[in-house]
Coordinates of N, CA, C and O in Angstrom, one line a residue:
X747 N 112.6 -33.1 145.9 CA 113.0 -31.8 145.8 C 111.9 -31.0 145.1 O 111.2 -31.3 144.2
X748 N 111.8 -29.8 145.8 CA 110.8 -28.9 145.2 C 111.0 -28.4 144.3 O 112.2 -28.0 144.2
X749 N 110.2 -28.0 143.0 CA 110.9 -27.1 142.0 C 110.0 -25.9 142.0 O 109.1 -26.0 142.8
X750 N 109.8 -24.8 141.3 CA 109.1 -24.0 140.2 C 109.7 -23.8 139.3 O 110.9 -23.9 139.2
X751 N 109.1 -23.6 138.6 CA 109.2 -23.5 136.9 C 108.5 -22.4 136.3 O 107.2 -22.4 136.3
X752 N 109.3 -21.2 135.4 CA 108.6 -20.2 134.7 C 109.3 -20.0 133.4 O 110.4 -19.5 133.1
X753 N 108.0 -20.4 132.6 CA 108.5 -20.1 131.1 C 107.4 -19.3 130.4 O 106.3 -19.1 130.9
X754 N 107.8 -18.9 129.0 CA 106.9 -18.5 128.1 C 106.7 -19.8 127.1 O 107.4 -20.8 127.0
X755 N 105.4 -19.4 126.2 CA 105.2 -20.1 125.1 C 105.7 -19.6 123.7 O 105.4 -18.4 123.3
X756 N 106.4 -20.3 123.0 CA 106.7 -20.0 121.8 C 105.8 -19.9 120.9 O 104.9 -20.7 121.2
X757 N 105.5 -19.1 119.9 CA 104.1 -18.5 118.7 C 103.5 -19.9 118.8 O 102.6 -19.8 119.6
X758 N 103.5 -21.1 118.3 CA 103.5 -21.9 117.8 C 102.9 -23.2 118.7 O 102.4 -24.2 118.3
X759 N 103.1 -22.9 120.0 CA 103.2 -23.1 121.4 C 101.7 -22.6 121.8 O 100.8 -23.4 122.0
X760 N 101.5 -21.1 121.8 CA 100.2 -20.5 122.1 C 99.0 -20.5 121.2 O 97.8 -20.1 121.3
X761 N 99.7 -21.1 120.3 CA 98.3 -21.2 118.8 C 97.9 -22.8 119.3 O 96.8 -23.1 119.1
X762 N 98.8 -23.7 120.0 CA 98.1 -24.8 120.5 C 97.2 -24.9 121.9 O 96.3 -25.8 122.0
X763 N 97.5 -24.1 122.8 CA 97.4 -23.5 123.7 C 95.6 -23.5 123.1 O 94.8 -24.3 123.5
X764 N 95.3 -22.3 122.1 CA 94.1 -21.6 121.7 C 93.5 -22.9 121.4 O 92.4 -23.2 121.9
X765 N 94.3 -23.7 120.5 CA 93.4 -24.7 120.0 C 93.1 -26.0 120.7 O 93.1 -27.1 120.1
X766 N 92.9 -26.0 122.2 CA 92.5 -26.5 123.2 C 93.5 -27.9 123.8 O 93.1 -28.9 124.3
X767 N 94.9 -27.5 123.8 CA 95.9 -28.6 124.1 C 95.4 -28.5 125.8 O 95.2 -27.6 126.6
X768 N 95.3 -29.9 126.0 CA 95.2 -29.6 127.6 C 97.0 -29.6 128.1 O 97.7 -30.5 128.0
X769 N 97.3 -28.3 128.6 CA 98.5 -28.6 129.3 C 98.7 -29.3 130.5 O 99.8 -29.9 130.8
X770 N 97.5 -29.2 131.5 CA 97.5 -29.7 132.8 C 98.2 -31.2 132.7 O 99.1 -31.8 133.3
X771 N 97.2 -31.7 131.5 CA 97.4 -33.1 131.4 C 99.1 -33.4 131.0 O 99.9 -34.3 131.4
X772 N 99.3 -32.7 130.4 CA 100.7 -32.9 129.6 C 101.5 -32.5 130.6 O 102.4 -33.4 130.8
X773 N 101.6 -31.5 131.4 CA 102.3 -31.2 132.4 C 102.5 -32.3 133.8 O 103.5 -32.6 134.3
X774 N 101.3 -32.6 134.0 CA 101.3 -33.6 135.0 C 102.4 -35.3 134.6 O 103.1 -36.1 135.2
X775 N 101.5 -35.0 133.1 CA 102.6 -36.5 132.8 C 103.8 -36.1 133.0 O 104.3 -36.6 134.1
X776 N 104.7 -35.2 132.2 CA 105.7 -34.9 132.1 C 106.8 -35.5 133.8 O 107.6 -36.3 134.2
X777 N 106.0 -34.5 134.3 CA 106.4 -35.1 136.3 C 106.6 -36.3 136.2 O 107.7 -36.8 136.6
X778 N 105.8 -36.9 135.8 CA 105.4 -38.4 136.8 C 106.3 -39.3 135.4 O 106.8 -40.3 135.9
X779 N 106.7 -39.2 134.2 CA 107.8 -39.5 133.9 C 109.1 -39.8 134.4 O 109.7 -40.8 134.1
X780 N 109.6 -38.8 135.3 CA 110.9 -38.8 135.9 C 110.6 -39.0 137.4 O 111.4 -38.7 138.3
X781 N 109.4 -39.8 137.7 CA 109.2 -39.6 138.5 C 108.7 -38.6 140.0 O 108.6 -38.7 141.3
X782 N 108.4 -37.9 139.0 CA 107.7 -36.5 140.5 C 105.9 -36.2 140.1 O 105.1 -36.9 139.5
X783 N 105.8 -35.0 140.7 CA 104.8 -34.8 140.6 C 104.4 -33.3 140.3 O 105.1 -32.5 141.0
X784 N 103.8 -32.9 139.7 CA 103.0 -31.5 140.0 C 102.1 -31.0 141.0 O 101.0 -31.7 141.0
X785 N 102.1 -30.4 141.6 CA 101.3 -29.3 142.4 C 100.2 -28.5 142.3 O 99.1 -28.3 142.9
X786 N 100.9 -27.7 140.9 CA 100.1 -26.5 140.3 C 100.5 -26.1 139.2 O 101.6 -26.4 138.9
X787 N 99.7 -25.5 138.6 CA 99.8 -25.2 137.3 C 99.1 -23.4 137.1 O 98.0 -23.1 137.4
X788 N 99.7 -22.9 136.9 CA 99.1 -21.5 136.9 C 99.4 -20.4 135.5 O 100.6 -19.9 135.5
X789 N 98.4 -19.9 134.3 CA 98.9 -19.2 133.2 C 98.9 -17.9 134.2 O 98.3 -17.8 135.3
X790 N 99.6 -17.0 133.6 CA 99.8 -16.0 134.4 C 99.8 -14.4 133.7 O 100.2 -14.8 132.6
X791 N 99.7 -13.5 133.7 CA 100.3 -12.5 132.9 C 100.9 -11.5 133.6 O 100.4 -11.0 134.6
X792 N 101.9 -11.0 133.1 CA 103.1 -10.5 133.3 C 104.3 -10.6 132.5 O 104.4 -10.1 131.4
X793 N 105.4 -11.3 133.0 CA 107.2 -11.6 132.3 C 106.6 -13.2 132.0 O 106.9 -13.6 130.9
X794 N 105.9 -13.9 132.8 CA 106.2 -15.5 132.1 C 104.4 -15.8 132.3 O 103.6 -15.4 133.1
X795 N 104.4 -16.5 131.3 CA 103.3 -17.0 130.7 C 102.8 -18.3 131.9 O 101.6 -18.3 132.3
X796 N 103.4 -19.0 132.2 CA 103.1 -19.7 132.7 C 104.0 -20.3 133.9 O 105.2 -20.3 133.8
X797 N 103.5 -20.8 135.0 CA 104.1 -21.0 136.4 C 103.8 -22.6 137.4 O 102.8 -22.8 138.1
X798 N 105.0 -23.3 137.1 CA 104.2 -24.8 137.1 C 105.0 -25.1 138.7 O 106.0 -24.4 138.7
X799 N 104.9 -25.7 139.6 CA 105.2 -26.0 140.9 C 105.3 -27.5 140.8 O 104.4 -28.1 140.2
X800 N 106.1 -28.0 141.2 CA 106.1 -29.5 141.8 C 107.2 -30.1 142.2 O 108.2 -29.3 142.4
X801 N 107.4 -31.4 142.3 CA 108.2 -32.5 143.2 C 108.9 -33.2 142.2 O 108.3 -33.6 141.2
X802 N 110.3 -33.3 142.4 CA 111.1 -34.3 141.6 C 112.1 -35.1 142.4 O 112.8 -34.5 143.2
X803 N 112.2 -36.2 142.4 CA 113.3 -37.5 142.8 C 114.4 -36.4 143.3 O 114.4 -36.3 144.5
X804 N 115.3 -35.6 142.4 CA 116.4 -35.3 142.5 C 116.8 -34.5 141.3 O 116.0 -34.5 140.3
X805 N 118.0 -33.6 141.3 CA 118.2 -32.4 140.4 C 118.5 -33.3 139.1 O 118.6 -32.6 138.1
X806 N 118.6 -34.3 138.9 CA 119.0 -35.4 137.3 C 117.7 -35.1 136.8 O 117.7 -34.3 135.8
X807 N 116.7 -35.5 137.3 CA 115.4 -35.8 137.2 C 115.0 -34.3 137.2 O 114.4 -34.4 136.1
X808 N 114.9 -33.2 137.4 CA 114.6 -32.2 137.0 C 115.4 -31.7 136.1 O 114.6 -31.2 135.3
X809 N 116.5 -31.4 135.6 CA 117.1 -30.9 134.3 C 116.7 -32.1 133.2 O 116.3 -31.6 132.1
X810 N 116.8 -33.4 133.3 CA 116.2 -34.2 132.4 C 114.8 -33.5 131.9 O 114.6 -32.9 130.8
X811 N 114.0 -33.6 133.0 CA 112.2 -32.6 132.3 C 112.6 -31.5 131.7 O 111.9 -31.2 130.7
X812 N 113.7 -30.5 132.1 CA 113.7 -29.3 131.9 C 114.3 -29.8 130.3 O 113.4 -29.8 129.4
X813 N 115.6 -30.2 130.0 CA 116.0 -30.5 128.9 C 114.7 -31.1 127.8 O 114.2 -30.8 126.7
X814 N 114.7 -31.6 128.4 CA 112.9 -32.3 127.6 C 112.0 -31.3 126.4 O 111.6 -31.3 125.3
X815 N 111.9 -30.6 127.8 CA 111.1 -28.9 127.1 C 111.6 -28.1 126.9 O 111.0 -27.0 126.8
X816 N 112.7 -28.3 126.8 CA 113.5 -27.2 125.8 C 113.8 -27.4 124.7 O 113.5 -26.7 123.8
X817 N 114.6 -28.6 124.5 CA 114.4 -30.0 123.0 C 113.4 -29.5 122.3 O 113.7 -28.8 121.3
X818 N 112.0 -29.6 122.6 CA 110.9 -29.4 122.0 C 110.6 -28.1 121.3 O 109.9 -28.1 120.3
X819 N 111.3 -26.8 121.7 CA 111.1 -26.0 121.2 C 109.4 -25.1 121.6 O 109.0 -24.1 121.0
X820 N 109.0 -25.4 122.2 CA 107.6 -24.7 123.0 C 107.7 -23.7 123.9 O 106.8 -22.8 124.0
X821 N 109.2 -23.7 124.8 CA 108.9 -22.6 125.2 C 110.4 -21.9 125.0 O 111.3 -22.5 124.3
X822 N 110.6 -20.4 125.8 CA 111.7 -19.7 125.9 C 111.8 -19.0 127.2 O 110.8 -18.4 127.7
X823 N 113.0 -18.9 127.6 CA 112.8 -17.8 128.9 C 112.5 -19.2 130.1 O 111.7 -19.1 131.0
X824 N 113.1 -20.2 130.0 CA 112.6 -21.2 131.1 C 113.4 -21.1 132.5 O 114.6 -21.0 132.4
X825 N 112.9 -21.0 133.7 CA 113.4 -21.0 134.6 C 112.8 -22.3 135.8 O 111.8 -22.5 136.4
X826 N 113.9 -22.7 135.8 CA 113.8 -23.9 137.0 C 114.7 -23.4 138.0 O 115.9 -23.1 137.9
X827 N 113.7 -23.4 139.3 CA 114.0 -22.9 140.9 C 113.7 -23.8 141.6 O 112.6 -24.0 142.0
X828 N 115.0 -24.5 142.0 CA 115.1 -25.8 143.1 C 115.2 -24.7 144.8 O 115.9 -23.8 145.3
X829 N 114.0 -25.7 145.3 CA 114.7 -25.5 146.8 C 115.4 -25.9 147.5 O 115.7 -27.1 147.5
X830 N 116.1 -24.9 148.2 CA 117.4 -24.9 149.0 C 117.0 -25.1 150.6 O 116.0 -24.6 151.2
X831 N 117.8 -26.0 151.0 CA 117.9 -26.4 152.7 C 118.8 -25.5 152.8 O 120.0 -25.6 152.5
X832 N 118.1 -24.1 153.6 CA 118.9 -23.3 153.7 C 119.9 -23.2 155.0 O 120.6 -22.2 155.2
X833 N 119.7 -24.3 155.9 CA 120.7 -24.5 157.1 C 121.7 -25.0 156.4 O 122.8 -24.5 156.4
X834 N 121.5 -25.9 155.6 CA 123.3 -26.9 154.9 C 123.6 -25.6 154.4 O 124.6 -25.0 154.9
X835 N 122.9 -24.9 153.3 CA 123.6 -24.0 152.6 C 124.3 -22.8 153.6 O 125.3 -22.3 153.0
X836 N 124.1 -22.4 154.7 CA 124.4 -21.5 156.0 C 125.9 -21.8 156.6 O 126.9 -21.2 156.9
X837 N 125.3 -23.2 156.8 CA 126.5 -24.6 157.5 C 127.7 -24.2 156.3 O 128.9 -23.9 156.7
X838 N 127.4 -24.4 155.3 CA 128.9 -24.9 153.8 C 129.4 -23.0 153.9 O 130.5 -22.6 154.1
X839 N 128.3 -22.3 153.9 CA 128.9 -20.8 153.8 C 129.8 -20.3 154.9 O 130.5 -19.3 154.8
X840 N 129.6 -21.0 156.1 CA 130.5 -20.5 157.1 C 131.9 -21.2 156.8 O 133.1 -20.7 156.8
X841 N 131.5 -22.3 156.7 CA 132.9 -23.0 156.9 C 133.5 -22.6 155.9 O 134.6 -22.6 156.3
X842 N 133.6 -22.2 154.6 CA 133.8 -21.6 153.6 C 134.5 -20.1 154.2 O 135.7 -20.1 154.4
X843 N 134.0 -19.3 154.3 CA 134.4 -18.0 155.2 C 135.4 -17.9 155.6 O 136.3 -17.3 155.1
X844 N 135.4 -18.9 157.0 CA 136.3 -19.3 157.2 C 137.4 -19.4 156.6 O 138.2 -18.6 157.2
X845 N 138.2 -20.2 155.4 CA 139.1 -20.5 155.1 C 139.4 -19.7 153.7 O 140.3 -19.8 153.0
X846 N 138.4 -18.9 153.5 CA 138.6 -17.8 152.0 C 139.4 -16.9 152.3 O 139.0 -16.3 153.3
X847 N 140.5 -16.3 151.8 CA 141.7 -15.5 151.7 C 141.2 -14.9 150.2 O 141.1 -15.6 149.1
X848 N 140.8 -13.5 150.4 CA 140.6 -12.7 149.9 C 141.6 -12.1 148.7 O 142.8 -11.9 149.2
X849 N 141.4 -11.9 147.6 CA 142.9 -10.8 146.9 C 143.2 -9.9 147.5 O 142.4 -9.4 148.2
X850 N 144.1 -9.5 147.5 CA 144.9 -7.9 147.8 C 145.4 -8.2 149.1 O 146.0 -7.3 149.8

Protein backbone atom coordinates (compact mmCIF):
# COMPACT_ATOMS: atom_id res chain seq x y z
CA UNK A 1 0.00 0.00 0.00
CA UNK A 2 1.11 3.40 -0.89
CA UNK A 3 1.35 5.97 1.64
CA UNK A 4 2.35 9.83 2.07
CA UNK A 5 3.05 11.34 4.97
CA UNK A 6 3.00 15.15 6.06
CA UNK A 7 4.07 16.42 9.25
CA UNK A 8 5.75 19.21 11.10
CA UNK A 9 8.68 19.11 13.54
CA UNK A 10 8.26 19.87 17.09
CA UNK A 11 10.86 22.89 18.63
CA UNK A 12 12.84 20.15 20.01
CA UNK A 13 12.54 18.03 16.84
CA UNK A 14 14.16 20.94 14.59
CA UNK A 15 16.97 21.83 17.07
CA UNK A 16 17.96 18.11 16.18
CA UNK A 17 17.27 18.48 12.68
CA UNK A 18 20.12 21.64 12.98
CA UNK A 19 22.32 19.51 14.93
CA UNK A 20 22.81 17.13 12.05
CA UNK A 21 20.26 14.08 12.85
CA UNK A 22 20.21 12.20 9.63
CA UNK A 23 16.47 11.77 9.13
CA UNK A 24 16.79 9.97 5.80
CA UNK A 25 18.44 7.24 7.71
CA UNK A 26 15.98 7.17 10.53
CA UNK A 27 13.07 7.47 8.18
CA UNK A 28 14.11 4.73 5.99
CA UNK A 29 14.58 2.41 8.97
CA UNK A 30 11.45 3.28 10.45
CA UNK A 31 9.68 1.60 6.88
CA UNK A 32 11.62 -1.29 6.83
CA UNK A 33 10.63 -2.08 10.50
CA UNK A 34 7.05 -2.78 9.65
CA UNK A 35 8.14 -3.94 6.86
CA UNK A 36 7.87 -1.29 3.84
CA UNK A 37 9.84 0.93 2.34
CA UNK A 38 10.48 4.63 1.62
CA UNK A 39 10.61 6.31 -1.72
CA UNK A 40 11.26 9.87 -0.76
CA UNK A 41 11.87 12.10 1.62
CA UNK A 42 11.42 15.81 0.93
CA UNK A 43 11.81 19.05 3.71
CA UNK A 44 9.56 21.40 2.25
CA UNK A 45 8.33 24.88 3.10
CA UNK A 46 5.04 25.89 3.37
CA UNK A 47 1.96 24.19 5.92
CA UNK A 48 4.27 20.88 6.60
CA UNK A 49 7.77 20.67 7.17
CA UNK A 50 8.28 17.69 5.77
CA UNK A 51 6.82 15.05 3.04
CA UNK A 52 7.86 11.36 3.31
CA UNK A 53 6.32 8.80 0.38
CA UNK A 54 6.49 5.09 0.60
CA UNK A 55 5.28 1.38 0.70
CA UNK A 56 3.78 -0.50 3.61
CA UNK A 57 2.58 -4.35 3.99
CA UNK A 58 -0.91 -3.13 4.91
CA UNK A 59 -2.91 -0.25 6.87
CA UNK A 60 -1.75 -2.23 10.63
CA UNK A 61 1.62 -1.66 9.50
CA UNK A 62 1.15 1.93 8.67
CA UNK A 63 -0.84 3.30 11.69
CA UNK A 64 1.70 1.10 13.83
CA UNK A 65 4.72 3.62 12.14
CA UNK A 66 2.34 6.44 12.38
CA UNK A 67 1.54 5.67 16.16
CA UNK A 68 5.27 5.18 16.58
CA UNK A 69 5.93 8.92 15.72
CA UNK A 70 3.54 10.27 17.40
CA UNK A 71 4.45 8.38 20.81
CA UNK A 72 7.65 10.15 20.36
CA UNK A 73 6.55 13.39 20.45
CA UNK A 74 8.68 14.93 17.31
CA UNK A 75 6.20 15.85 15.34
CA UNK A 76 2.48 17.60 15.06
CA UNK A 77 -0.01 18.09 12.34
CA UNK A 78 0.78 14.30 10.98
CA UNK A 79 -0.98 13.26 8.11
CA UNK A 80 -0.93 9.71 6.63
CA UNK A 81 -2.63 9.38 2.91
CA UNK A 82 -3.15 5.77 1.94
CA UNK A 83 -3.93 4.98 -1.69
CA UNK A 84 -7.18 4.13 -2.80
CA UNK A 85 -8.13 1.48 -5.62
CA UNK A 86 -10.36 3.76 -6.88
CA UNK A 87 -12.57 1.17 -9.06
CA UNK A 88 -13.47 -0.98 -5.57
CA UNK A 89 -14.04 2.28 -4.06
CA UNK A 90 -16.59 3.27 -7.28
CA UNK A 91 -17.79 -0.54 -7.30
CA UNK A 92 -18.79 -0.28 -3.02
CA UNK A 93 -20.29 3.46 -3.82
CA UNK A 94 -22.72 2.34 -6.34
CA UNK A 95 -23.94 -0.51 -4.76
CA UNK A 96 -24.37 1.56 -1.74
CA UNK A 97 -26.51 4.16 -3.70
CA UNK A 98 -28.34 1.89 -4.61
CA UNK A 99 -29.89 0.67 -1.43
CA UNK A 100 -29.45 4.23 0.64
CA UNK A 101 -32.97 5.64 1.61
CA UNK A 102 -32.45 9.10 2.21
CA UNK A 103 -34.34 11.17 5.34
CA UNK A 104 -37.37 13.03 4.70
Amino acid sequence: MKVTILANYEPQAAKGLMQGSDREAAIKALFESVGGKMSSLMFTRGKYDVVVNGEVPDQTAGMGMALAVRASGSVRDMVVLEELDMKAVLAAAKKAAGVYKPAG
